[in-house]
mmCIF file of C-alpha atoms in Angstrom:
data_model
loop_
_atom_site.group_PDB
_atom_site.id
_atom_site.type_symbol
_atom_site.label_atom_id
_atom_site.label_comp_id
_atom_site.label_asym_id
_atom_site.label_seq_id
_atom_site.Cartn_x
_atom_site.Cartn_y
_atom_site.Cartn_z
ATOM 1 C CA MET A 1 11.559 8.923 26.809
ATOM 2 C CA GLU A 2 12.936 6.278 24.324
ATOM 3 C CA ASN A 3 14.013 7.202 20.737
ATOM 4 C CA TYR A 4 12.186 6.220 17.845
ATOM 5 C CA THR A 5 12.177 6.606 13.903
ATOM 6 C CA VAL A 6 8.705 6.110 11.442
ATOM 7 C CA LEU A 7 9.156 5.889 7.801
ATOM 8 C CA PRO A 8 6.025 5.610 5.881
ATOM 9 C CA ALA A 9 6.505 5.069 2.442
ATOM 10 C CA PRO A 10 6.147 8.004 -0.024
ATOM 11 C CA TYR A 11 3.940 7.578 -3.200
ATOM 12 C CA THR A 12 3.440 8.787 -6.992
ATOM 13 C CA VAL A 13 -0.184 8.205 -8.311
ATOM 14 C CA GLY A 14 -1.853 9.207 -11.336
ATOM 15 C CA PRO A 15 -1.822 7.771 -14.652
ATOM 16 C CA LYS A 16 1.730 9.048 -15.397
ATOM 17 C CA ALA A 17 3.273 7.628 -12.068
ATOM 18 C CA TYR A 18 5.601 5.864 -13.746
ATOM 19 C CA GLU A 19 7.571 8.873 -15.312
ATOM 20 C CA SER A 20 8.758 9.717 -12.215
ATOM 21 C CA VAL A 21 10.805 6.438 -11.431
ATOM 22 C CA GLY A 22 14.000 8.685 -12.510
ATOM 23 C CA ASP A 23 13.373 10.820 -9.853
ATOM 24 C CA TYR A 24 13.574 8.125 -7.090
ATOM 25 C CA CYS A 25 15.023 5.212 -8.179
ATOM 26 C CA LYS A 26 18.394 6.994 -9.732
ATOM 27 C CA LEU A 27 19.756 7.318 -6.875
ATOM 28 C CA TYR A 28 20.037 3.760 -5.890
ATOM 29 C CA GLY A 29 21.827 2.471 -9.143
ATOM 30 C CA THR A 30 21.493 1.778 -12.552
ATOM 31 C CA LYS A 31 20.329 -1.870 -12.374
ATOM 32 C CA ALA A 32 16.978 -2.953 -11.648
ATOM 33 C CA VAL A 33 15.224 -6.677 -11.766
ATOM 34 C CA VAL A 34 11.319 -7.084 -11.627
ATOM 35 C CA ILE A 35 9.940 -9.674 -9.292
ATOM 36 C CA GLY A 36 5.948 -9.934 -10.045
ATOM 37 C CA GLY A 37 2.906 -11.762 -10.594
ATOM 38 C CA LYS A 38 2.791 -12.994 -14.575
ATOM 39 C CA LYS A 39 -0.722 -10.876 -15.055
ATOM 40 C CA ALA A 40 0.872 -7.580 -13.207
ATOM 41 C CA MET A 41 3.980 -7.998 -14.870
ATOM 42 C CA ALA A 42 1.851 -8.234 -18.574
ATOM 43 C CA ALA A 43 -0.040 -5.110 -17.112
ATOM 44 C CA ALA A 44 2.497 -2.770 -15.856
ATOM 45 C CA GLY A 45 5.674 -4.920 -17.614
ATOM 46 C CA GLU A 46 5.876 -2.018 -21.405
ATOM 47 C CA LYS A 47 5.315 1.249 -18.701
ATOM 48 C CA ILE A 48 8.003 0.175 -15.958
ATOM 49 C CA LYS A 49 10.271 -0.995 -19.417
ATOM 50 C CA LYS A 50 9.623 2.493 -20.348
ATOM 51 C CA ALA A 51 10.353 4.800 -17.800
ATOM 52 C CA ALA A 52 13.376 2.747 -16.449
ATOM 53 C CA SER A 53 15.008 3.260 -19.922
ATOM 54 C CA ALA A 54 14.411 7.400 -20.000
ATOM 55 C CA ALA A 55 15.770 7.306 -16.374
ATOM 56 C CA GLY A 56 18.597 5.250 -17.496
ATOM 57 C CA ILE A 57 18.214 2.395 -15.289
ATOM 58 C CA GLN A 58 18.423 -1.289 -17.273
ATOM 59 C CA ILE A 59 16.116 -3.815 -16.590
ATOM 60 C CA LEU A 60 17.698 -7.112 -15.886
ATOM 61 C CA SER A 61 14.980 -9.252 -15.889
ATOM 62 C CA PHE A 62 11.246 -9.743 -15.036
ATOM 63 C CA VAL A 63 11.258 -13.147 -12.307
ATOM 64 C CA TRP A 64 7.715 -14.605 -11.600
ATOM 65 C CA PHE A 65 7.470 -14.766 -8.176
ATOM 66 C CA GLY A 66 5.712 -18.073 -7.396
ATOM 67 C CA LYS A 67 2.402 -18.558 -6.189
ATOM 68 C CA ASP A 68 2.286 -17.796 -2.912
ATOM 69 C CA CYS A 69 4.415 -15.737 -0.448
ATOM 70 C CA THR A 70 6.581 -18.221 1.170
ATOM 71 C CA PHE A 71 10.200 -18.460 2.585
ATOM 72 C CA GLU A 72 10.975 -20.989 -0.052
ATOM 73 C CA ALA A 73 10.129 -19.054 -2.947
ATOM 74 C CA ALA A 74 12.029 -16.247 -1.576
ATOM 75 C CA SER A 75 15.086 -18.474 -0.995
ATOM 76 C CA ALA A 76 14.909 -19.599 -4.861
ATOM 77 C CA LEU A 77 14.321 -15.768 -6.000
ATOM 78 C CA GLU A 78 17.862 -15.132 -4.131
ATOM 79 C CA GLN A 79 19.637 -17.491 -5.949
ATOM 80 C CA CYS A 80 18.448 -16.068 -9.197
ATOM 81 C CA ALA A 81 21.672 -14.325 -10.907
ATOM 82 C CA GLU A 82 19.655 -11.273 -12.137
ATOM 83 C CA VAL A 83 18.453 -10.372 -8.395
ATOM 84 C CA GLN A 84 21.979 -11.123 -6.857
ATOM 85 C CA GLU A 85 23.011 -8.633 -9.746
ATOM 86 C CA ALA A 86 20.671 -5.954 -9.602
ATOM 87 C CA ASP A 87 21.047 -2.790 -7.528
ATOM 88 C CA MET A 88 17.365 -2.704 -6.454
ATOM 89 C CA ILE A 89 14.229 -4.802 -6.890
ATOM 90 C CA PHE A 90 10.943 -3.785 -8.273
ATOM 91 C CA ALA A 91 8.322 -5.134 -6.701
ATOM 92 C CA VAL A 92 5.027 -5.822 -9.265
ATOM 93 C CA GLY A 93 1.528 -6.921 -8.423
ATOM 94 C CA GLY A 94 -1.176 -7.644 -5.997
ATOM 95 C CA GLY A 95 0.070 -8.964 -1.948
ATOM 96 C CA LYS A 96 1.186 -12.029 -2.494
ATOM 97 C CA ALA A 97 4.138 -10.698 -5.150
ATOM 98 C CA ILE A 98 4.855 -7.744 -3.381
ATOM 99 C CA ASP A 99 5.641 -9.215 0.148
ATOM 100 C CA THR A 100 7.662 -12.176 -1.176
ATOM 101 C CA ALA A 101 9.960 -9.481 -2.925
ATOM 102 C CA LYS A 102 9.917 -7.750 0.420
ATOM 103 C CA LEU A 103 11.259 -11.085 1.848
ATOM 104 C CA VAL A 104 13.910 -10.798 -1.195
ATOM 105 C CA SER A 105 14.887 -7.399 -0.735
ATOM 106 C CA ILE A 106 15.487 -7.637 3.194
ATOM 107 C CA ASP A 107 17.257 -10.981 3.097
ATOM 108 C CA LEU A 108 19.447 -9.487 0.184
ATOM 109 C CA LYS A 109 20.034 -5.814 1.678
ATOM 110 C CA LYS A 110 18.190 -4.137 -1.905
ATOM 111 C CA PRO A 111 16.352 -1.268 -1.487
ATOM 112 C CA TYR A 112 12.656 -1.905 -3.349
ATOM 113 C CA PHE A 113 9.829 0.159 -5.059
ATOM 114 C CA ALA A 114 6.525 -1.122 -4.994
ATOM 115 C CA PHE A 115 4.455 -0.712 -7.961
ATOM 116 C CA PRO A 116 0.793 -1.940 -7.162
ATOM 117 C CA THR A 117 -1.504 -3.096 -10.402
ATOM 118 C CA ILE A 118 -4.341 -3.636 -8.253
ATOM 119 C CA ALA A 119 -6.310 -1.825 -5.220
ATOM 120 C CA SER A 120 -6.882 -5.171 -3.057
ATOM 121 C CA ASN A 121 -4.907 -4.185 -0.022
ATOM 122 C CA CYS A 122 -1.912 -2.171 1.539
ATOM 123 C CA ALA A 123 0.875 -4.544 0.837
ATOM 124 C CA ALA A 124 2.467 -1.633 -1.401
ATOM 125 C CA ALA A 125 2.722 0.704 1.955
ATOM 126 C CA SER A 126 3.083 -1.194 4.454
ATOM 127 C CA ALA A 127 6.416 -2.847 6.304
ATOM 128 C CA LEU A 128 4.853 -6.505 6.925
ATOM 129 C CA SER A 129 5.104 -9.532 4.672
ATOM 130 C CA ILE A 130 2.423 -11.976 5.170
ATOM 131 C CA VAL A 131 4.230 -15.650 4.741
ATOM 132 C CA TYR A 132 2.319 -19.006 4.258
ATOM 133 C CA LYS A 133 3.437 -22.640 4.184
ATOM 134 C CA GLU A 134 3.798 -24.244 0.800
ATOM 135 C CA ASP A 135 0.418 -25.788 1.457
ATOM 136 C CA GLY A 136 -1.222 -22.376 1.270
ATOM 137 C CA SER A 137 -1.908 -22.075 5.001
ATOM 138 C CA PHE A 138 -0.674 -19.148 6.850
ATOM 139 C CA CYS A 139 2.573 -19.697 8.696
ATOM 140 C CA ASP A 140 3.761 -16.411 9.565
ATOM 141 C CA PHE A 141 3.560 -12.018 9.899
ATOM 142 C CA VAL A 142 7.244 -10.639 8.898
ATOM 143 C CA HIS A 143 7.818 -7.207 10.120
ATOM 144 C CA PHE A 144 10.014 -4.686 8.530
ATOM 145 C CA LEU A 145 11.934 -1.587 10.457
ATOM 146 C CA GLU A 146 11.275 -0.042 6.808
ATOM 147 C CA ALA A 147 8.530 0.315 4.035
ATOM 148 C CA ALA A 148 9.317 0.615 0.142
ATOM 149 C CA LYS A 149 11.503 3.383 -0.833
ATOM 150 C CA HIS A 150 8.683 4.706 -3.211
ATOM 151 C CA VAL A 151 5.243 2.988 -4.038
ATOM 152 C CA PHE A 152 4.457 4.525 -7.842
ATOM 153 C CA ILE A 153 0.557 4.137 -8.423
ATOM 154 C CA ASP A 154 -0.356 4.020 -12.004
ATOM 155 C CA THR A 155 -4.286 4.571 -12.123
ATOM 156 C CA ASP A 156 -4.773 3.669 -15.503
ATOM 157 C CA ILE A 157 -3.655 0.056 -14.607
ATOM 158 C CA ILE A 158 -5.149 0.200 -11.264
ATOM 159 C CA ALA A 159 -8.641 1.347 -13.699
ATOM 160 C CA ARG A 160 -8.221 -1.716 -16.084
ATOM 161 C CA ALA A 161 -7.648 -3.934 -13.570
ATOM 162 C CA PRO A 162 -11.116 -6.769 -12.432
ATOM 163 C CA GLU A 163 -13.297 -4.570 -9.996
ATOM 164 C CA GLN A 164 -13.340 -7.491 -7.499
ATOM 165 C CA TYR A 165 -10.175 -6.610 -6.176
ATOM 166 C CA LEU A 166 -11.391 -3.121 -5.601
ATOM 167 C CA TRP A 167 -14.290 -4.522 -4.396
ATOM 168 C CA ALA A 168 -12.451 -6.712 -1.742
ATOM 169 C CA GLY A 169 -10.140 -3.957 -1.115
ATOM 170 C CA ILE A 170 -12.893 -1.723 -0.053
ATOM 171 C CA GLY A 171 -14.229 -4.009 2.500
ATOM 172 C CA ASP A 172 -11.079 -4.773 3.783
ATOM 173 C CA THR A 173 -9.735 -1.372 4.358
ATOM 174 C CA TYR A 174 -12.835 0.362 5.897
ATOM 175 C CA ALA A 175 -12.157 -2.023 8.352
ATOM 176 C CA LYS A 176 -8.844 -0.415 9.465
ATOM 177 C CA TYR A 177 -10.893 2.248 11.022
ATOM 178 C CA TYR A 178 -13.044 0.392 13.322
ATOM 179 C CA GLU A 179 -10.262 -2.507 14.403
ATOM 180 C CA VAL A 180 -7.534 0.057 15.286
ATOM 181 C CA SER A 181 -9.638 2.798 17.017
ATOM 182 C CA ILE A 182 -10.985 -0.023 19.448
ATOM 183 C CA SER A 183 -7.890 -2.065 20.001
ATOM 184 C CA ALA A 184 -6.406 1.524 20.942
ATOM 185 C CA ARG A 185 -8.877 2.851 23.208
ATOM 186 C CA GLY A 186 -7.893 3.919 26.652
ATOM 187 C CA GLU A 187 -4.805 3.960 25.726
ATOM 188 C CA LYS A 188 -1.992 6.381 26.505
ATOM 189 C CA LEU A 189 -0.522 7.218 23.011
ATOM 190 C CA GLU A 190 3.144 7.799 21.817
ATOM 191 C CA HIS A 191 2.971 10.674 18.736
ATOM 192 C CA TYR A 192 3.422 8.044 15.534
ATOM 193 C CA LYS A 193 0.687 5.884 17.511
ATOM 194 C CA ALA A 194 -1.679 8.489 18.081
ATOM 195 C CA LEU A 195 -1.264 9.809 14.041
ATOM 196 C CA GLY A 196 -2.290 6.277 13.190
ATOM 197 C CA VAL A 197 -5.085 5.987 15.235
ATOM 198 C CA ASN A 198 -6.390 9.304 13.944
ATOM 199 C CA MET A 199 -5.184 9.157 10.333
ATOM 200 C CA SER A 200 -7.321 5.496 10.527
ATOM 201 C CA ARG A 201 -10.919 7.378 10.295
ATOM 202 C CA MET A 202 -9.908 8.184 6.796
ATOM 203 C CA CYS A 203 -9.817 4.613 5.744
ATOM 204 C CA MET A 204 -13.775 4.328 6.245
ATOM 205 C CA GLU A 205 -14.465 7.982 5.454
ATOM 206 C CA THR A 206 -12.840 8.276 2.001
ATOM 207 C CA LEU A 207 -14.488 4.863 0.973
ATOM 208 C CA VAL A 208 -17.926 6.014 1.865
ATOM 209 C CA GLU A 209 -17.801 8.808 -0.194
ATOM 210 C CA HIS A 210 -15.937 7.253 -2.904
ATOM 211 C CA GLY A 211 -16.689 3.682 -2.624
ATOM 212 C CA GLU A 212 -19.503 3.197 -5.056
ATOM 213 C CA GLN A 213 -18.395 5.649 -7.874
ATOM 214 C CA ALA A 214 -15.301 4.231 -7.920
ATOM 215 C CA LEU A 215 -16.391 0.948 -8.502
ATOM 216 C CA LYS A 216 -18.305 2.036 -11.716
ATOM 217 C CA ASP A 217 -15.526 3.565 -12.569
ATOM 218 C CA ASN A 218 -13.302 0.679 -12.218
ATOM 219 C CA LYS A 219 -16.355 -1.398 -14.228
ATOM 220 C CA ALA A 220 -15.565 1.429 -17.258
ATOM 221 C CA GLY A 221 -11.980 1.213 -16.880
ATOM 222 C CA VAL A 222 -11.720 5.037 -15.914
ATOM 223 C CA PRO A 223 -9.296 6.479 -13.696
ATOM 224 C CA SER A 224 -11.103 8.628 -12.083
ATOM 225 C CA TYR A 225 -10.846 11.116 -9.198
ATOM 226 C CA ASP A 226 -12.906 9.077 -7.256
ATOM 227 C CA LEU A 227 -11.110 5.783 -8.072
ATOM 228 C CA GLU A 228 -8.062 7.543 -7.321
ATOM 229 C CA GLN A 229 -9.271 8.291 -4.152
ATOM 230 C CA ALA A 230 -10.324 4.827 -3.788
ATOM 231 C CA ALA A 231 -7.072 3.765 -4.439
ATOM 232 C CA LEU A 232 -4.939 5.731 -2.407
ATOM 233 C CA SER A 233 -7.369 4.962 1.139
ATOM 234 C CA ILE A 234 -6.714 1.443 0.373
ATOM 235 C CA ILE A 235 -2.762 1.270 -0.555
ATOM 236 C CA ILE A 236 -1.745 4.099 1.249
ATOM 237 C CA THR A 237 -3.543 5.344 3.889
ATOM 238 C CA THR A 238 -3.846 1.888 5.406
ATOM 239 C CA GLY A 239 -0.319 0.925 4.821
ATOM 240 C CA TRP A 240 0.835 3.944 6.634
ATOM 241 C CA VAL A 241 -1.398 3.582 9.689
ATOM 242 C CA SER A 242 -0.397 -0.341 9.884
ATOM 243 C CA MET A 243 3.083 0.930 10.092
ATOM 244 C CA LEU A 244 2.562 3.498 12.980
ATOM 245 C CA VAL A 245 0.019 1.568 14.855
ATOM 246 C CA ALA A 246 2.325 -1.314 15.159
ATOM 247 C CA ARG A 247 5.802 0.269 15.253
ATOM 248 C CA ASP A 248 6.525 -0.954 18.651
ATOM 249 C CA TYR A 249 5.378 -4.799 17.874
ATOM 250 C CA SER A 250 4.360 -5.456 21.075
ATOM 251 C CA MET A 251 1.504 -3.593 21.034
ATOM 252 C CA ASP A 252 0.030 -3.772 17.739
ATOM 253 C CA TYR A 253 -3.672 -1.895 17.741
ATOM 254 C CA ASN A 254 -4.299 -3.656 13.696
ATOM 255 C CA GLY A 255 -5.966 -6.803 14.906
ATOM 256 C CA GLY A 256 -9.778 -6.744 15.539
ATOM 257 C CA ILE A 257 -12.588 -9.243 15.913
ATOM 258 C CA ALA A 258 -13.550 -8.809 12.062
ATOM 259 C CA HIS A 259 -10.675 -10.186 10.956
ATOM 260 C CA ALA A 260 -10.320 -12.825 13.683
ATOM 261 C CA PHE A 261 -14.156 -13.655 12.393
ATOM 262 C CA PHE A 262 -12.728 -14.551 8.625
ATOM 263 C CA TYR A 263 -9.996 -16.195 10.231
ATOM 264 C CA GLY A 264 -11.996 -18.344 12.070
ATOM 265 C CA LEU A 265 -14.246 -19.195 9.408
ATOM 266 C CA CYS A 266 -11.283 -20.371 7.386
ATOM 267 C CA SER A 267 -11.701 -23.456 9.286
ATOM 268 C CA LEU A 268 -14.703 -24.615 7.510
ATOM 269 C CA PRO A 269 -13.603 -26.700 4.716
ATOM 270 C CA GLY A 270 -13.037 -24.418 1.266
ATOM 271 C CA PHE A 271 -14.037 -21.204 2.745
ATOM 272 C CA ASP A 272 -10.793 -19.512 2.069
ATOM 273 C CA GLU A 273 -10.716 -20.717 -1.173
ATOM 274 C CA ASP A 274 -14.469 -19.488 -1.860
ATOM 275 C CA HIS A 275 -14.270 -16.377 -0.462
ATOM 276 C CA LEU A 276 -12.459 -12.674 -0.970
ATOM 277 C CA HIS A 277 -10.729 -11.727 2.124
ATOM 278 C CA GLY A 278 -12.069 -8.305 2.433
ATOM 279 C CA VAL A 279 -15.512 -8.995 1.664
ATOM 280 C CA VAL A 280 -15.826 -11.452 4.914
ATOM 281 C CA VAL A 281 -13.913 -8.746 6.793
ATOM 282 C CA SER A 282 -16.451 -6.064 5.855
ATOM 283 C CA PHE A 283 -19.268 -8.317 7.434
ATOM 284 C CA GLY A 284 -17.269 -8.564 10.455
ATOM 285 C CA VAL A 285 -17.074 -5.356 10.667
ATOM 286 C CA LEU A 286 -21.106 -5.285 11.391
ATOM 287 C CA LEU A 287 -20.288 -7.676 14.072
ATOM 288 C CA LEU A 288 -17.407 -6.086 15.582
ATOM 289 C CA LEU A 289 -20.017 -2.734 15.651
ATOM 290 C CA LEU A 290 -22.947 -4.979 17.260
ATOM 291 C CA ILE A 291 -20.747 -6.590 19.837
ATOM 292 C CA ASP A 292 -19.142 -3.091 20.736
ATOM 293 C CA GLY A 293 -22.789 -1.133 21.763
ATOM 294 C CA ARG A 294 -23.245 0.837 18.660
ATOM 295 C CA LYS A 295 -26.335 -0.596 16.785
ATOM 296 C CA GLU A 296 -26.753 3.106 15.060
ATOM 297 C CA GLU A 297 -23.428 2.713 13.507
ATOM 298 C CA CYS A 298 -23.965 -0.625 12.497
ATOM 299 C CA GLU A 299 -26.893 0.402 10.633
ATOM 300 C CA LYS A 300 -24.890 3.151 8.856
ATOM 301 C CA MET A 301 -22.035 0.854 7.633
ATOM 302 C CA ILE A 302 -24.749 -1.835 6.548
ATOM 303 C CA ALA A 303 -26.613 0.963 4.603
ATOM 304 C CA PHE A 304 -23.110 1.745 2.665
ATOM 305 C CA ASN A 305 -22.383 -2.096 1.940
ATOM 306 C CA LYS A 306 -25.861 -2.363 -0.037
ATOM 307 C CA THR A 307 -24.571 0.225 -1.994
ATOM 308 C CA VAL A 308 -21.329 -1.344 -2.971
ATOM 309 C CA GLY A 309 -22.844 -4.817 -3.202
ATOM 310 C CA LEU A 310 -20.808 -6.391 -0.162
ATOM 311 C CA PRO A 311 -22.369 -8.576 2.638
ATOM 312 C CA VAL A 312 -24.975 -7.669 5.059
ATOM 313 C CA CYS A 313 -26.486 -10.888 6.564
ATOM 314 C CA LEU A 314 -24.848 -14.428 6.973
ATOM 315 C CA SER A 315 -26.343 -15.739 3.942
ATOM 316 C CA ASP A 316 -24.324 -13.170 1.904
ATOM 317 C CA ILE A 317 -21.504 -15.297 2.679
ATOM 318 C CA GLY A 318 -22.976 -18.408 2.459
ATOM 319 C CA VAL A 319 -23.083 -19.412 6.457
ATOM 320 C CA THR A 320 -25.122 -20.266 9.352
ATOM 321 C CA VAL A 321 -25.326 -19.163 12.851
ATOM 322 C CA GLU A 322 -24.343 -22.517 13.682
ATOM 323 C CA GLN A 323 -21.597 -22.737 11.339
ATOM 324 C CA VAL A 324 -20.394 -19.255 13.252
ATOM 325 C CA ALA A 325 -21.108 -21.110 16.661
ATOM 326 C CA SER A 326 -18.559 -23.729 15.815
ATOM 327 C CA CYS A 327 -15.691 -21.373 14.580
ATOM 328 C CA ALA A 328 -16.554 -18.951 17.934
ATOM 329 C CA LYS A 329 -13.651 -20.573 19.712
ATOM 330 C CA LEU A 330 -11.020 -20.029 16.909
ATOM 331 C CA MET A 331 -12.199 -16.323 16.633
ATOM 332 C CA VAL A 332 -12.024 -15.508 20.370
ATOM 333 C CA GLU A 333 -8.547 -17.414 20.360
ATOM 334 C CA ASP A 334 -7.540 -15.620 17.405
ATOM 335 C CA GLU A 335 -4.313 -12.831 17.885
ATOM 336 C CA ASP A 336 -6.409 -10.098 16.334
ATOM 337 C CA VAL A 337 -8.208 -9.708 19.622
ATOM 338 C CA GLU A 338 -5.523 -10.336 22.314
ATOM 339 C CA HIS A 339 -5.161 -6.501 22.616
ATOM 340 C CA TYR A 340 -8.898 -5.677 23.066
ATOM 341 C CA PRO A 341 -10.100 -3.032 25.602
ATOM 342 C CA TYR A 342 -12.478 -5.972 26.857
ATOM 343 C CA LYS A 343 -12.526 -9.850 26.598
ATOM 344 C CA ILE A 344 -14.262 -10.982 23.696
ATOM 345 C CA THR A 345 -16.593 -14.262 24.391
ATOM 346 C CA GLU A 346 -18.061 -17.042 21.744
ATOM 347 C CA GLU A 347 -21.511 -16.041 23.073
ATOM 348 C CA MET A 348 -20.762 -12.121 22.012
ATOM 349 C CA ILE A 349 -20.287 -13.561 18.776
ATOM 350 C CA VAL A 350 -22.642 -15.806 18.057
ATOM 351 C CA ARG A 351 -25.559 -13.416 19.733
ATOM 352 C CA ALA A 352 -24.441 -10.307 17.205
ATOM 353 C CA ALA A 353 -24.242 -12.765 14.266
ATOM 354 C CA ARG A 354 -28.122 -14.111 14.886
ATOM 355 C CA GLU A 355 -28.798 -10.603 15.080
ATOM 356 C CA LEU A 356 -27.423 -9.614 11.892
ATOM 357 C CA ASP A 357 -28.636 -12.665 10.376
ATOM 358 C CA ARG A 358 -32.308 -11.538 11.563
#
């Protein structure tokens, strides 16, 4: 058997999560640079400065990451004097900001710590950057051997973020269970992959249990237990699963028809700009379940989608059966369905879309 090492990101969570910055960051030096989004740094900046000061860590600068996670943006940050001088990088914000900071961290061989300010994706805990081209179109997936040294999740900051991010994060996260479990079906799994596949169930079950109340608490700005559980599922559980089931990049179980459905629809003019990724993916799960012959499970998730306002029919995402049919070829050619226990056809997608549209 081949030797392997898997290192999921550890985390601290709660309204006082940043108070533990010194416990984990001082091991790597005394100077940090913050890279993040403008709104994110405004939301978390004072807390980060206070925590760093208490730990004897100097914040050299707060640097805006740019508009998108691009190789060009990362390269520009790498030329920044404060970034070069820093012992470590504090990545603050949402997925694009954190993913950009990861690229800088790897290129400059500096440790990074993640401070997610929204619960919309697993970027803070995953070992992956989704890179875009300068025109905003997709460029590449960049995989890393390690995730962040530590993730600090301040639930007070998460609770005050716009609820649309949590809403989309719920849809994107529960899809992980269905896509991973189907992609890995019938496979002989190494221990770490089996851990990831079995853990993926929590991506769905936790959100079905806590998602509705978490959204209400987010709207009220309350860092409740339900909000904490939802945030952990979206950021940590999904990040760990993502890393475990893709540790061998030649056999990645992360993909599935729910994501292929979204990326296929992005060929429609303006679709990507007008729709939140996780919202459309949640409808893609319903499609996935019908294609997989699991009508009862599909009904269960339709009921859940209704409780949190996620889509249950094509009109909820503003497309028609005919438009789905026009994009179906791109969906079946998407790399998310390259490793699947059976061949996905255009006919399967259109038939399932038509059934859901009824």
